[in-house]
Amino acid sequence: MNSESFFTESTKAALKNNPPGEWMPTLPDGCIRLSSGFPAPNLIPVEQLQAAVTLLLEEEKDLPLHYVGSPKMAKLKEQINDRLLRRGIRVSEEELLITSGACQAIDLVARIIMDHETVVAIESPTYMEALEVFQNYTKHFISIPVDENGLQTNKLEAMLAERKREGLPLPRILYTIPTFQNPTGTTMTMDRRKHVLELAAKYDFLILEDDAYGELYFDEQPDPLKAMDNEGRVMHLGSLSKVVAPGMRIGWITATPELITAVAWFKKDLDHPFAQATMASFLEKNDFEKRLKTLRETYQRKCTVLLSALEQYMPKPVSWYVSEGGYFVWVKIAGADTSELLTHALDEGVSYIPGKHFFLNQQDGAEYLRLSFSYAEEKEIVEGIQKLSKVIKRILL
Amino acid sequence: MNSESFFTESTKAALKNNPPGEWMPTLPDGCIRLSSGFPAPNLIPVEQLQAAVTLLLEEEKDLPLHYVGSPKMAKLKEQINDRLLRRGIRVSEEELLITSGACQAIDLVARIIMDHETVVAIESPTYMEALEVFQNYTKHFISIPVDENGLQTNKLEAMLAERKREGLPLPRILYTIPTFQNPTGTTMTMDRRKHVLELAAKYDFLILEDDAYGELYFDEQPDPLKAMDNEGRVMHLGSLSKVVAPGMRIGWITATPELITAVAWFKKDLDHPFAQATMASFLEKNDFEKRLKTLRETYQRKCTVLLSALEQYMPKPVSWYVSEGGYFVWVKIAGADTSELLTHALDEGVSYIPGKHFFLNQQDGAEYLRLSFSYAEEKEIVEGIQKLSKVIKRILL
């Protein structure tokens, strides 16, 4: 029997254009993980989550272990609503859906909005998982470059105007990570935020705003696009993966009631009562603002350590953006092929993610790499940069 | 802004043909829930799961709270493989994928196999959630009736032969719950099992075997289709929802490596490390065979209580199938409209699921209803049947 003969044409096309595969080799033992976009292990509230489960099951017994029935499910929505209010986002209950992380939300939005003819505008570079998801639905992308001030909205405007003039199909949706972008760590300026909202209205597209890092600012909290949106064009994604624990798989999406109804209808993994109720119990018993303060201070310190190490150890052809929040620093090595370089870096005992994975046209990313300062310890970060610098000097100079 | 204008044509069609909606009114306080396909509350291992979390986080610290990294994730696959072996199913690691319950697995299979032209063969009646999922992809169904011996394979064969003769498209897939079917509680005989596998080979279709209740037999464990399949045509779905706790959302699918690769590729909620590692820790520390024995005995007793109460209290025009496992009893009230009757039953304080929800053509289900003996206590079951009998006599006779 030939299993593939049962696939739909769109499944066959997706698997062909965007073949499943590992994008990271197995890391050697003891490797310093500057590749991992994971929270710092010592910032994962292990004991508090343990206590939250104990308390939850003492209070609610079997309720959070059925399909439905735990009062904590509604509680979690309230708690997330409270987080949104602090980001300046005011939504009703019908405008909020809990998902299994932001990644599921991205897939669900793609599911209702994108087919093989849909044009999707993306940042270049962008979050690789999102790119992977979108490529399961369409081949039609408009890549708009990102600089140190985020998405270059003037280039977006020029592209839109040109397509309109030429009668080409316009994008139905723009996917953007305006705040502490993955992978570049950059943040869209307020002027550009206003500009992109104007363009969405003028050219009638939706904006999928991925705000997974928004609460992890070092000095200043930028307003999300969703807080500036009067038309319902912005769908806003959030997550507790970066600020509590990714293994809990708690994310959410806010959008118009019509969009949320459709997204919810196609979300067929049902709810996750145990994980969601545990999270609600955790949030109830812990001071989240205090927690965020610790996270911000810790990640700012780690980022400073990384940036200082880059200053101190990196040779001339290496440059980078200075991040003001989030998890990442984006590095350019003029003339390099960072994908080839990775093998040598792993041999030396340090990992990163080659830039190519964040670009639709992978060759555009050859000179870039993403470093994460979130997971490794400060001492390891310095050591990792020393190792990376050594490899660059040996291989490239 | 009109949100719907951004939907794809297939999203619009799915929402139109299969509109989101609640299929059950809110149950009044104190209502006896013969509608709920939930495990018995006292059989949910609350303390053992609490202990499993405590132990897990003591042993593994932050590992099960990241995206990946808990050794328990691989452990769970081994444990599920062990359960499959006891059902006579031998699969390699590449043939098994953990999902968020069986429901997500159903959606993922639909996602890779079904588009708007795909013909899908289903049992009539069948699991309403599966029907809802399939209707998001296609309108082309072949409904094959189920009797007390399960799917009527001779009718399936006749239908296939006729379609072939007339040059009509043949089904790409058959969805079946051969063992303790939802909603009828019936089990496909061995002869019919052999027959359906022959038909799959002859007419070249896949079989999606939903085996969520297979371990909950009262006297005899029927062989799953997957255990009799030499060709890789059977995709087998399992779940710990009915035998541990649905709120953990642990299910799985076994199929050929090619099918599993595709299904995994479209599964964009990632893994659920906390829930999966907790389950692995629970399974490691508890005697599952002993647990299953208790479950079987308890549900058999409850089923007997329900069947006796039906015998004792139901008036003439009511008949039912005798279940030999699972959670459900399927009842026919000749001449009734069980959907209308529900309002009166709820007023009286007892719930069930009207038959119409389990049929593609809802009017085919007017005389039927599904009773669940899993959730309510024995005393409540008797009381519930007394109430239901009273309503039937008052309204229909």
Coordinates of C-alpha atoms in Angstrom, one line a residue, chain A residues 1 3-11 14-15 18-21 33 37-42 44-47 49-50 53-58 61-69 100-101 103-105 107 110-115 118 127 129 132-133 136-137 171-173 204-206 213 231-234 239 241-242 244-249 256-259 261-262 265-275 278 375, chain B residues 1 3-11 14-15 18-21 33 37-42 44-47 49-50 53-58 61-69 100-101 103-105 107 110-115 118 127 129 132-133 136-137 171-173 204-206 213 231-234 239 241-242 244-249 256-259 261-262 265-275 278 375:
Chain A
M1 CA 0.0 0.0 0.0
S3 CA 0.3 5.7 2.0
E4 CA 1.1 8.9 0.0
S5 CA -1.5 8.1 -2.5
F6 CA -4.2 8.9 0.1
F7 CA -2.8 12.4 0.8
T8 CA -4.8 15.4 -0.5
E9 CA -3.2 17.5 -3.2
S10 CA -2.6 20.3 -0.7
T11 CA -0.9 17.9 1.7
A14 CA 2.9 21.2 1.5
L15 CA 5.2 18.2 2.2
N18 CA 8.2 22.5 3.0
P19 CA 9.6 19.1 3.8
P20 CA 9.6 17.9 7.4
G21 CA 13.1 17.9 8.8
R33 CA 23.3 26.4 24.3
G37 CA 15.0 30.1 23.0
F38 CA 14.1 28.5 26.4
P39 CA 13.6 30.4 29.7
A40 CA 16.5 30.3 32.2
P41 CA 16.2 27.0 34.1
N42 CA 16.4 28.8 37.5
I44 CA 11.1 28.2 35.9
P45 CA 8.9 28.2 39.0
V46 CA 9.3 24.5 39.6
E47 CA 8.3 24.4 43.3
L49 CA 4.0 24.8 40.0
Q50 CA 4.3 21.7 42.1
V53 CA -1.0 21.2 41.4
T54 CA -1.2 20.0 45.0
L55 CA -3.5 22.8 46.0
L56 CA -5.6 22.6 42.9
L57 CA -6.3 18.9 43.3
E58 CA -7.0 19.3 47.0
K61 CA -10.5 17.0 43.3
D62 CA -11.4 15.4 40.0
L63 CA -12.8 18.5 38.4
P64 CA -9.7 19.7 36.4
L65 CA -9.2 16.1 35.2
H66 CA -12.4 15.9 33.2
Y67 CA -13.1 17.4 29.8
V68 CA -14.8 20.4 31.4
G69 CA -15.9 21.4 34.8
S100 CA -1.6 25.5 23.2
G101 CA 1.1 28.1 23.1
C103 CA 2.3 28.3 17.9
Q104 CA -1.0 26.6 17.8
A105 CA -2.7 30.1 17.5
D107 CA -1.6 27.6 12.8
A110 CA -3.5 30.3 9.0
R111 CA -6.1 27.6 8.9
I112 CA -9.0 30.0 8.6
I113 CA -7.3 32.8 6.6
M114 CA -4.9 31.1 4.2
D115 CA -5.3 28.9 1.2
T118 CA -3.4 33.7 -0.2
Y127 CA 10.1 33.4 13.5
E129 CA 8.0 28.2 13.2
E132 CA 7.0 26.8 8.5
V133 CA 3.3 26.9 9.4
N136 CA 1.9 24.6 4.8
Y137 CA -0.9 26.8 3.3
P171 CA -1.8 40.4 1.1
R172 CA -4.6 39.3 3.3
I173 CA -2.5 39.3 6.4
D204 CA -7.5 46.2 3.9
F205 CA -5.4 43.5 5.5
L206 CA -5.3 41.8 8.9
Y213 CA 8.2 38.8 24.4
E231 CA -10.8 48.5 13.7
G232 CA -10.3 45.0 14.9
R233 CA -7.6 44.4 12.3
V234 CA -5.0 43.2 14.8
S239 CA 2.0 33.2 25.7
S241 CA 5.9 30.2 27.6
K242 CA 8.6 32.9 28.0
V244 CA 6.4 31.0 33.2
A245 CA 7.2 27.7 31.5
P246 CA 6.8 26.6 27.8
G247 CA 6.1 23.0 28.9
M248 CA 2.7 24.1 30.2
R249 CA 1.6 25.1 26.6
T256 CA -12.8 40.0 16.8
P257 CA -15.6 37.7 18.0
E258 CA -16.1 36.4 14.4
L259 CA -12.4 35.5 14.1
T261 CA -15.4 31.9 16.8
A262 CA -13.9 30.5 13.6
W265 CA -14.2 25.9 15.7
F266 CA -11.1 24.5 14.1
K267 CA -9.2 24.0 17.3
K268 CA -9.9 20.3 17.7
D269 CA -7.5 19.4 20.5
L270 CA -10.2 20.6 22.9
D271 CA -9.2 22.4 26.1
H272 CA -6.4 21.3 28.3
P273 CA -8.0 21.4 31.7
F274 CA -5.2 20.0 33.8
A275 CA -2.5 22.4 32.4
T278 CA -2.7 24.4 37.1
Y375 CA 18.9 29.9 28.7
Chain B
M1 CA -14.1 45.9 9.1
S3 CA -13.9 39.8 9.6
E4 CA -15.6 37.2 7.5
S5 CA -14.3 38.7 4.3
F6 CA -10.8 37.4 5.3
F7 CA -11.9 33.8 5.6
T8 CA -10.9 31.3 2.9
E9 CA -13.7 29.8 0.8
S10 CA -13.2 26.5 2.5
T11 CA -13.5 28.2 5.9
A14 CA -17.3 24.8 6.7
L15 CA -18.8 27.4 8.9
N18 CA -21.5 22.9 9.9
P19 CA -22.1 26.0 12.0
P20 CA -20.5 26.2 15.4
G21 CA -23.0 25.8 18.2
R33 CA -25.9 13.2 34.1
G37 CA -19.2 10.5 28.5
F38 CA -16.9 11.2 31.4
P39 CA -15.1 8.6 33.6
A40 CA -16.6 8.0 37.1
P41 CA -15.2 10.8 39.4
N42 CA -14.1 8.2 42.0
I44 CA -10.0 9.4 38.4
P45 CA -6.7 8.9 40.2
V46 CA -6.5 12.3 41.7
E47 CA -4.0 11.6 44.5
L49 CA -1.6 12.2 39.7
Q50 CA -0.8 14.7 42.4
V53 CA 3.6 15.6 39.6
T54 CA 5.4 16.0 42.9
L55 CA 7.8 13.1 42.1
L56 CA 8.3 14.2 38.6
L57 CA 9.4 17.7 39.5
E58 CA 11.6 16.5 42.3
K61 CA 13.2 19.8 38.1
D62 CA 12.7 22.2 35.2
L63 CA 13.1 19.6 32.5
P64 CA 9.4 18.8 31.9
L65 CA 8.6 22.5 31.9
H66 CA 10.7 23.4 28.8
Y67 CA 9.7 22.7 25.2
V68 CA 11.7 19.5 25.1
G69 CA 14.2 17.7 27.3
S100 CA -3.9 15.8 22.5
G101 CA -6.6 13.1 23.0
C103 CA -10.0 14.0 18.9
Q104 CA -6.9 15.9 17.8
A105 CA -5.7 12.7 16.0
D107 CA -8.6 16.2 13.0
A110 CA -8.8 14.5 8.3
R111 CA -6.3 17.4 7.6
I112 CA -3.9 15.2 5.5
I113 CA -6.5 12.9 3.9
M114 CA -9.6 15.0 3.2
D115 CA -10.5 17.9 1.0
T118 CA -13.0 13.4 -0.6
Y127 CA -19.2 9.7 17.3
E129 CA -17.2 15.0 17.4
E132 CA -18.2 17.5 13.2
V133 CA -14.5 17.3 12.3
N136 CA -15.1 20.8 8.2
Y137 CA -13.4 19.2 5.3
P171 CA -14.3 6.4 -0.3
R172 CA -10.7 7.3 0.6
I173 CA -11.2 6.4 4.3
D204 CA -8.3 0.6 -1.7
F205 CA -9.3 2.7 1.3
L206 CA -7.8 3.5 4.6
Y213 CA -13.0 2.1 24.7
E231 CA -1.1 -3.9 4.8
G232 CA -0.8 -0.7 6.9
R233 CA -4.4 0.3 6.0
V234 CA -5.5 0.7 9.5
S239 CA -6.5 7.5 24.4
S241 CA -9.1 9.8 28.6
K242 CA -11.4 6.9 29.4
V244 CA -7.1 7.6 33.4
A245 CA -8.4 11.2 33.0
P246 CA -9.6 13.2 30.0
G247 CA -8.2 16.5 31.4
M248 CA -4.7 15.2 30.8
R249 CA -5.4 15.2 27.0
T256 CA 2.5 3.8 8.6
P257 CA 5.6 5.9 9.0
E258 CA 4.6 8.0 6.0
L259 CA 1.2 8.8 7.5
T261 CA 5.3 11.9 9.4
A262 CA 2.6 13.8 7.6
W265 CA 4.1 17.8 10.4
F266 CA 0.6 19.4 10.7
K267 CA 0.4 19.0 14.4
K268 CA 1.3 22.6 15.4
D269 CA 0.5 22.6 19.1
L270 CA 3.9 21.0 19.7
D271 CA 4.2 18.5 22.4
H272 CA 2.8 18.9 25.9
P273 CA 5.7 18.1 28.1
F274 CA 4.2 18.8 31.5
A275 CA 1.0 16.7 30.9
T278 CA 3.1 13.6 34.4
Y375 CA -20.3 9.1 35.2

